[in-house]
Every structure is written in C-alpha cells, then in structure tokens.
CSV table of C-alpha atoms and ligand atoms in Angstrom, one decimal:
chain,number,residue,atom,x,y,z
G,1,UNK,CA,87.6,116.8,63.2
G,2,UNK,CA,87.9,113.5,61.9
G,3,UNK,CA,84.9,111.2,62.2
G,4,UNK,CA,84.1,109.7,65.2
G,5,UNK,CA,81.2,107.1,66.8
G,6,UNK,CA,81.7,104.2,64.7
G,7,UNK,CA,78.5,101.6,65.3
G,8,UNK,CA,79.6,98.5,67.2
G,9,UNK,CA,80.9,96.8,64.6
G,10,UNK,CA,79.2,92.4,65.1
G,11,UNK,CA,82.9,91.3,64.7
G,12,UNK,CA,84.1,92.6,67.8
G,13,UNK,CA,81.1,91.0,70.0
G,14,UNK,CA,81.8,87.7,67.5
G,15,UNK,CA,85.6,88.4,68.2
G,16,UNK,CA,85.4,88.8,72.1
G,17,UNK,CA,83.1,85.3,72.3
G,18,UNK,CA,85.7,83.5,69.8
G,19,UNK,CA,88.4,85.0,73.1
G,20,UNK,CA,86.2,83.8,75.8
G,21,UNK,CA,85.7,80.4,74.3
G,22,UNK,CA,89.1,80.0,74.0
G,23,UNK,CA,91.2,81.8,76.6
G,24,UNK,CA,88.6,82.0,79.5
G,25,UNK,CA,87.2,79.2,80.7
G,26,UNK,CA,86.5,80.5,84.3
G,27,UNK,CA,85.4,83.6,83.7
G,28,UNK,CA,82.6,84.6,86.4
G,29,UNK,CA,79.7,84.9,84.1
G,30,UNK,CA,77.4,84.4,86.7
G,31,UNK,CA,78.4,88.2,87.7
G,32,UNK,CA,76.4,89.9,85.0
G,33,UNK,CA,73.2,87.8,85.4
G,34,UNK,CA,73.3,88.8,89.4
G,35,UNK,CA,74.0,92.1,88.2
G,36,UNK,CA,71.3,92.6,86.0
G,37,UNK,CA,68.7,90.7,88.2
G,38,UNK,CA,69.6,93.5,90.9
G,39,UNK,CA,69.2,96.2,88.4
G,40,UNK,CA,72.8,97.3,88.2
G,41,UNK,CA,74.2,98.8,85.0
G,42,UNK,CA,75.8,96.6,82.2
G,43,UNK,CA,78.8,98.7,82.3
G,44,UNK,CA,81.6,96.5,84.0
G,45,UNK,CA,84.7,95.6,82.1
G,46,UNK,CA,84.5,92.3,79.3
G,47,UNK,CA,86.2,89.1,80.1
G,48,UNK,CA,89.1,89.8,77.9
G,49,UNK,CA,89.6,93.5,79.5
G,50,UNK,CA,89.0,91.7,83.0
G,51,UNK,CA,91.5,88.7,82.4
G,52,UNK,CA,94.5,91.2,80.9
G,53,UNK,CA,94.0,93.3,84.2
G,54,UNK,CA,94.1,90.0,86.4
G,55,UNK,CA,97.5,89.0,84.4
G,56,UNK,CA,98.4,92.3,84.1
G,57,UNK,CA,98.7,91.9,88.2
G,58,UNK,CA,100.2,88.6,88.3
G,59,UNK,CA,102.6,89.8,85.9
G,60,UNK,CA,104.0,92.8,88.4
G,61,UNK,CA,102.9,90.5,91.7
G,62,UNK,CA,100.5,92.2,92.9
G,63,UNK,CA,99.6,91.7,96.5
G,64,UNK,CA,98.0,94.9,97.2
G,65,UNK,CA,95.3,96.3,95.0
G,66,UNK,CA,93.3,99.7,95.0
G,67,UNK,CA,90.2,99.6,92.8
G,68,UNK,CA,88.0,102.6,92.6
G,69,UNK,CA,84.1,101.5,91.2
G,70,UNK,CA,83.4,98.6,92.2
G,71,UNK,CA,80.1,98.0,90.4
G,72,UNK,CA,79.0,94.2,91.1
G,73,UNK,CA,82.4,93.6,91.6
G,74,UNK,CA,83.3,91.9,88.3
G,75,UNK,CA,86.4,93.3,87.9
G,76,UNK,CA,87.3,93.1,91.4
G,77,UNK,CA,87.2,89.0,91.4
G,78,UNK,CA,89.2,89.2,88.6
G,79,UNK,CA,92.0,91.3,90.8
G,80,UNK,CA,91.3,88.6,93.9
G,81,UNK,CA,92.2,85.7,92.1
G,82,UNK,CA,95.4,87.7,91.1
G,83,UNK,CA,96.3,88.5,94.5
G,84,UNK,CA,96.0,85.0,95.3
G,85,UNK,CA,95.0,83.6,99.5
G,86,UNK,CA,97.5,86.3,101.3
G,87,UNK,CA,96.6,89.4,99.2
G,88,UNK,CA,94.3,91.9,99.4
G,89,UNK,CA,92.0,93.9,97.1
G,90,UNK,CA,90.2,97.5,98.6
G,91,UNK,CA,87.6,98.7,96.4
G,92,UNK,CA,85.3,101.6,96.7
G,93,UNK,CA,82.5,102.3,95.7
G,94,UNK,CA,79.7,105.2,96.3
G,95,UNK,CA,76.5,103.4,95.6
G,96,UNK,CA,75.5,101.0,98.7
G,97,UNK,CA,73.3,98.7,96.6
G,98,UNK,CA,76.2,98.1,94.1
G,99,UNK,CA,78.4,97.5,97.1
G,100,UNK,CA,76.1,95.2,98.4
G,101,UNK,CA,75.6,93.2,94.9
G,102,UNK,CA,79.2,93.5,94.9
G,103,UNK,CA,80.0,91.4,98.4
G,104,UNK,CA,77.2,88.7,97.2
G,105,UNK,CA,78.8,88.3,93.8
G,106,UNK,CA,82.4,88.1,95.8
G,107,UNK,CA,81.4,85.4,98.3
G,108,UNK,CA,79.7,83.8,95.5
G,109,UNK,CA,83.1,83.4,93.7
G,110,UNK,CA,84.5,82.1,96.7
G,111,UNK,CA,86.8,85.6,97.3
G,112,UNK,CA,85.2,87.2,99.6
G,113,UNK,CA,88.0,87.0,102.2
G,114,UNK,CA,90.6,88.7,100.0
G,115,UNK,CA,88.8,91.9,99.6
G,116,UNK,CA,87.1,94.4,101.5
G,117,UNK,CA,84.8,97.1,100.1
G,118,UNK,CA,84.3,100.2,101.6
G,119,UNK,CA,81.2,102.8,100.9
G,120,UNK,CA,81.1,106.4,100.5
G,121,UNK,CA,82.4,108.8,98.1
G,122,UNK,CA,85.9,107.4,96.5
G,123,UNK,CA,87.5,110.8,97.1
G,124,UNK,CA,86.1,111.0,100.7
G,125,UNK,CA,87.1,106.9,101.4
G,126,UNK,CA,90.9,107.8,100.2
G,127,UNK,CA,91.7,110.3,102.2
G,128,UNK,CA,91.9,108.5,105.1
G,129,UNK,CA,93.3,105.0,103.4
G,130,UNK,CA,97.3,104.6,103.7
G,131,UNK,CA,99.6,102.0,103.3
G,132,UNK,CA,101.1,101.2,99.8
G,133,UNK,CA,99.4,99.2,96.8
G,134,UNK,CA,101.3,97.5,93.8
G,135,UNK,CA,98.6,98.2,91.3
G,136,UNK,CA,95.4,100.8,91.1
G,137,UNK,CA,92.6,100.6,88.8
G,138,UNK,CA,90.4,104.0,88.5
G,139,UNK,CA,87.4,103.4,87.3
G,140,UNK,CA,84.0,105.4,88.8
G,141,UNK,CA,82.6,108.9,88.1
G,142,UNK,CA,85.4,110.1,85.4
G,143,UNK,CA,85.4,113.8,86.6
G,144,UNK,CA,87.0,112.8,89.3
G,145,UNK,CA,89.8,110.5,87.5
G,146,UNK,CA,92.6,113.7,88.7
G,147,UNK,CA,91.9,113.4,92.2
G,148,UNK,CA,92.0,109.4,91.7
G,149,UNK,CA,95.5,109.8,90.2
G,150,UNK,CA,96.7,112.0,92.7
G,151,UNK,CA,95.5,109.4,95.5
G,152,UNK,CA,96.7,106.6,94.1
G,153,UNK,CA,100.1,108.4,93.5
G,154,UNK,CA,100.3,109.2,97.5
G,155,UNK,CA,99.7,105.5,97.6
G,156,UNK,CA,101.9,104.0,95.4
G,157,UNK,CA,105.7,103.1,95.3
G,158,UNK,CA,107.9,102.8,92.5
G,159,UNK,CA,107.3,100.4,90.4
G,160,UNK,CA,103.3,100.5,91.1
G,161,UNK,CA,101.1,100.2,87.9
G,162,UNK,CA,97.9,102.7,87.8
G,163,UNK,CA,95.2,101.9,85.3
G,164,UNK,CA,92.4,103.7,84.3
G,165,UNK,CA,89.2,102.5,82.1
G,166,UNK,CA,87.4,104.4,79.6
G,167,UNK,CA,90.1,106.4,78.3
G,168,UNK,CA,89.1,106.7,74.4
G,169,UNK,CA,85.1,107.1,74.8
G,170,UNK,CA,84.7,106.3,71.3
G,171,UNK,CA,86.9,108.9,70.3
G,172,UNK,CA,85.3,111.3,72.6
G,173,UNK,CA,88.6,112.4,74.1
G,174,UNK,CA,89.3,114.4,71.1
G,175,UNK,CA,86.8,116.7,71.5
G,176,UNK,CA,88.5,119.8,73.1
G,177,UNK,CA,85.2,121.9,72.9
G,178,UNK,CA,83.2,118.6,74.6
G,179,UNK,CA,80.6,119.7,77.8
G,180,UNK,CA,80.5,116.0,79.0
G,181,UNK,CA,82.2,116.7,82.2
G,182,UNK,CA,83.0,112.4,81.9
G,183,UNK,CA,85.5,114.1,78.5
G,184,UNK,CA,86.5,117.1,80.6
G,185,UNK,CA,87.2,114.8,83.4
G,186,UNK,CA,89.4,112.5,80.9
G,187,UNK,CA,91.3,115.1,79.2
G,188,UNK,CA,92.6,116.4,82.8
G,189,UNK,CA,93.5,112.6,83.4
G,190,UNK,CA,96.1,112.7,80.1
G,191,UNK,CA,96.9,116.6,81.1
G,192,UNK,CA,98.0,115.3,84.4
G,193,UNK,CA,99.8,112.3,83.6
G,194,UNK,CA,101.9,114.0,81.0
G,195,UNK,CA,103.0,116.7,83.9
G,196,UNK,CA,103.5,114.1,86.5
G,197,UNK,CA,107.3,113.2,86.2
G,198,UNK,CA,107.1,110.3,88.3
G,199,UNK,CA,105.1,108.2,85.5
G,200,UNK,CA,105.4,106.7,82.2
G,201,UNK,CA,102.4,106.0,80.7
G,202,UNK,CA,100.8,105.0,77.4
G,203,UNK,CA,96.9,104.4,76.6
G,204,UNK,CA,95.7,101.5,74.5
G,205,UNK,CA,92.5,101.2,72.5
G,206,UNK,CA,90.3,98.8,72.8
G,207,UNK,CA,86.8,97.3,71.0
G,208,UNK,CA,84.7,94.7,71.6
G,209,UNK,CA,81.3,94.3,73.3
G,210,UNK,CA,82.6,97.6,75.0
G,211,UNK,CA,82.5,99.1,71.7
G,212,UNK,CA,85.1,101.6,71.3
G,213,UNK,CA,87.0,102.5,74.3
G,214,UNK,CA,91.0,102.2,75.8
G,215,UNK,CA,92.7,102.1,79.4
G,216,UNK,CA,95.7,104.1,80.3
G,217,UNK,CA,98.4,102.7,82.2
G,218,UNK,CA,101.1,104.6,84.0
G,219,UNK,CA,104.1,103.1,86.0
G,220,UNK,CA,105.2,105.0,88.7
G,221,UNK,CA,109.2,105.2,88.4
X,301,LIG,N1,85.1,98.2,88.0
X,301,LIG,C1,83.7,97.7,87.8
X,301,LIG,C2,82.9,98.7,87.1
X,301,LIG,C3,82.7,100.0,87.8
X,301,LIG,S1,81.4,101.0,87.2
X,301,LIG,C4,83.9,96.5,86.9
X,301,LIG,O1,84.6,96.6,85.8
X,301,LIG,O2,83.3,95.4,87.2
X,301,LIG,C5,81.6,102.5,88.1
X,301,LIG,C6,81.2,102.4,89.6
X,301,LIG,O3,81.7,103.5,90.2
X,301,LIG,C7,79.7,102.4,89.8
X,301,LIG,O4,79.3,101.3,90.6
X,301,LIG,C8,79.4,103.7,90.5
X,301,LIG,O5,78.4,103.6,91.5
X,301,LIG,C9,80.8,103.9,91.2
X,301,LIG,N2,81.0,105.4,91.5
X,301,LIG,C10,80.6,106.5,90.9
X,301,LIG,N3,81.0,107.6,91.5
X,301,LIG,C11,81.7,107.2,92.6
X,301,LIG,C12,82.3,107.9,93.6
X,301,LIG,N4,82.4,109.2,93.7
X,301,LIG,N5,83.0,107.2,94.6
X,301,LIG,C13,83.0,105.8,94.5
X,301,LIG,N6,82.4,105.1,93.5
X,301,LIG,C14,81.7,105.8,92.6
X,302,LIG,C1,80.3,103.8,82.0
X,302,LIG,C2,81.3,103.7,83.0
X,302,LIG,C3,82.3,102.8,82.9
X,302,LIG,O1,83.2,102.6,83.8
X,302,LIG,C4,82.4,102.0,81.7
X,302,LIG,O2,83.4,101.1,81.7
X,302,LIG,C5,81.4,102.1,80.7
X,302,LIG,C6,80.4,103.0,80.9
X,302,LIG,C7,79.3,104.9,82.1
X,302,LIG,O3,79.2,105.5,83.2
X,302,LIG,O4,78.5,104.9,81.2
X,303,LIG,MG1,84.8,101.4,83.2
C-alpha cells in the first residue's frame, strides 16, 4: 500500500486564499461565520470547489438542480446564482437545524426564492421527487452515495451532469480492507458508476483547505 494521509500541506490553504483574492470576489463568506455561530460543522465545500460547481452549471445551463446535503447551504447559493431568477435548486437535507441555518443563510444571500429545501432522510425525500434536473450534486452521509446515484439517474436525462464530493478521502478510497462504512460507501459509488452504461465519468483530485480530497463527475449519455 503506498503511503497515504499527507498533513495539510500551508501551500494549499496559502494557494486557495491567493484563488479567492483573485477569482472570487463575491463569494458568500458570511456563510461560514453563520454556520459556525449555529454550531454547524466546517465541512462545506471551499470557494474555489463552490465557484467550479456554480460554472460547472452555467457551463451545461442548468435550470434544474438536485443537491443532496445541504449543510448551511453554502454550496447551494453557489448553485442558485447559477440557475439564475427562473431556475430552481431542491436540496435535502436530514438535519432540521442545518436546514434551518441553511434557509437563513439563503435569504441572506438574497436567493431564497430559487430554492426550496426539503427535510427528512435524502433517500426517503427522493422517492417521492419527479421531474427531470440538468445537474445533481451528492453530497450527505456517503454510505448512501449508491442509492443517491441511482435516484438521481431516475431523475436525470441525457446530457445531465452528476457530481459527487469526497471521492478521494485522502487516499482513503484505496483501502479495499477499510471498515469506514463513509470508504465502503465510496468504493460502491466507483463500482457502480463503472457498471452503469448510461455514464461517463472521471474523478478529479483536489487539495486545499479541504486537504486531500476529489469529486466525481459522470454525464449521463
Ligand atoms: N453541500 C454542503 C455540505 C453538505 S455536508 C456544502 O458544500 O455547503 C453534508 C450534509 O448532509 C449535512 O448537513 C448532513 O446533515 C446531511 N445529511 C447526512 N445524512 C443525510 C441523509 N440521510 N439525508 C439528507 N441529508 C443528510
Ligand atoms: C465530511 C463530509 C463532507 O461532505 C465533506 O465535504 C467533508 C467532510 C464529513 O462528514 O466529515
Ligand atoms: Mg462534501
């Protein structure tokens, strides 16, 4: 097994701010202090990752986006203002105090109109969505990142992008004799993916304050 858990190296915090102060001037900081002050985990995605998935949407046109974990709703500004005044973001999320956070943080950012968050367990909330979304970003309890693809499959049309976070888990993935049922959870992901013959898919590594991580991202064909 090669070596894996490299320390978070202070380049790629010093790298990410050198991004931000370049690239994203309106990124909605004030997110993460809300988030904290409410006691929420610091585990939302960085500017950089949450500005590539808000171009990543306007690059395909989103109009219709399906986000599963909604945390404080960082991520899911990021998909409003992608989606622009006549789209529409759905995000779920299990925890009711995040989901609350979450629709403060969203009106705060003046996008609470484009999206709705709905409560409850992700796998329970999907089964009784429908309709068809351009672009899906998985991103809650990872055991259940299988059932996610499958949903957002019976969701999808071709040409719809599905993303999921936390891919890599600093090299975590690897580790075919792991216990962590969040690695279990993330090898079915790829296992599934690579027998689905309606995608194509890749997964990208990232680091940064996120240390050492990666998304996969599948097109449905
Ligand atoms: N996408 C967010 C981060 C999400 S963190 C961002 O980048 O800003 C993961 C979230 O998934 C947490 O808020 C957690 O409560 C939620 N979650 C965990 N299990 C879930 C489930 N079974 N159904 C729905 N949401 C779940
Ligand atoms: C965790 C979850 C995430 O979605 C993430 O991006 C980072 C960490 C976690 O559960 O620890
Ligand atoms: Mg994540």
């Amino acid at each position: 097994m090669v070596e894996r858990k490299a320390p978070q190296d202070a380049a790629w915090t010093a790298v990410d701010d050198y991004i931000v102060d370049r690239l994203i001037p309106n990124d909605p900081a004030f997110v993460r202090d809300a988030n904290a002050a409410a006691g929420l985990p610091d585990i939302d995605v960085s500017p950089a990752q949450g500005k590539f998935l808000h171009l990543l949407a306007r690059s395909v046109g989103a109009r219709r986006i399906l986000e599963i974990g909604t945390l404080g709703g960082y991520s899911t500004i990021w998909f409003a203002r992608a989606v622009g005044e006549g789209g529409r973001v759905v995000s779920l999320e299990i925890n009711p105090h995040h989901a609350a956070v979450a629709v403060s943080n969203l009106a705060a950012a003046g996008v609470g109109d484009q999206v709705s968050v709905l409560v409850g367990p992700a796998v329970e909330t999907l089964a009784r969505l429908d309709g068809v979304f351009d672009l899906v970003f998985i991103d809650a309890d990872k055991p259940s990142n299988v059932a996610y693809l499958h949903e957002g499959l019976r969701l999808s049309r071709p040409g719809t992008v599905i993303v999921c976070d936390n891919v890599v888990r600093e090299g975590d993935v690897l580790d075919t004799a792991s216990d962590d049922p969040r690695v279990i959870g993330t090898r079915a992901l790829f296992e599934a993916v690579a027998a689905e013959p309606r995608l194509s898919a890749t997964a990208v590594q990232t680091v940064g304050t996120k240390k050492w991580d990666g998304f996969l991202i599948a097109l449905v064909d």
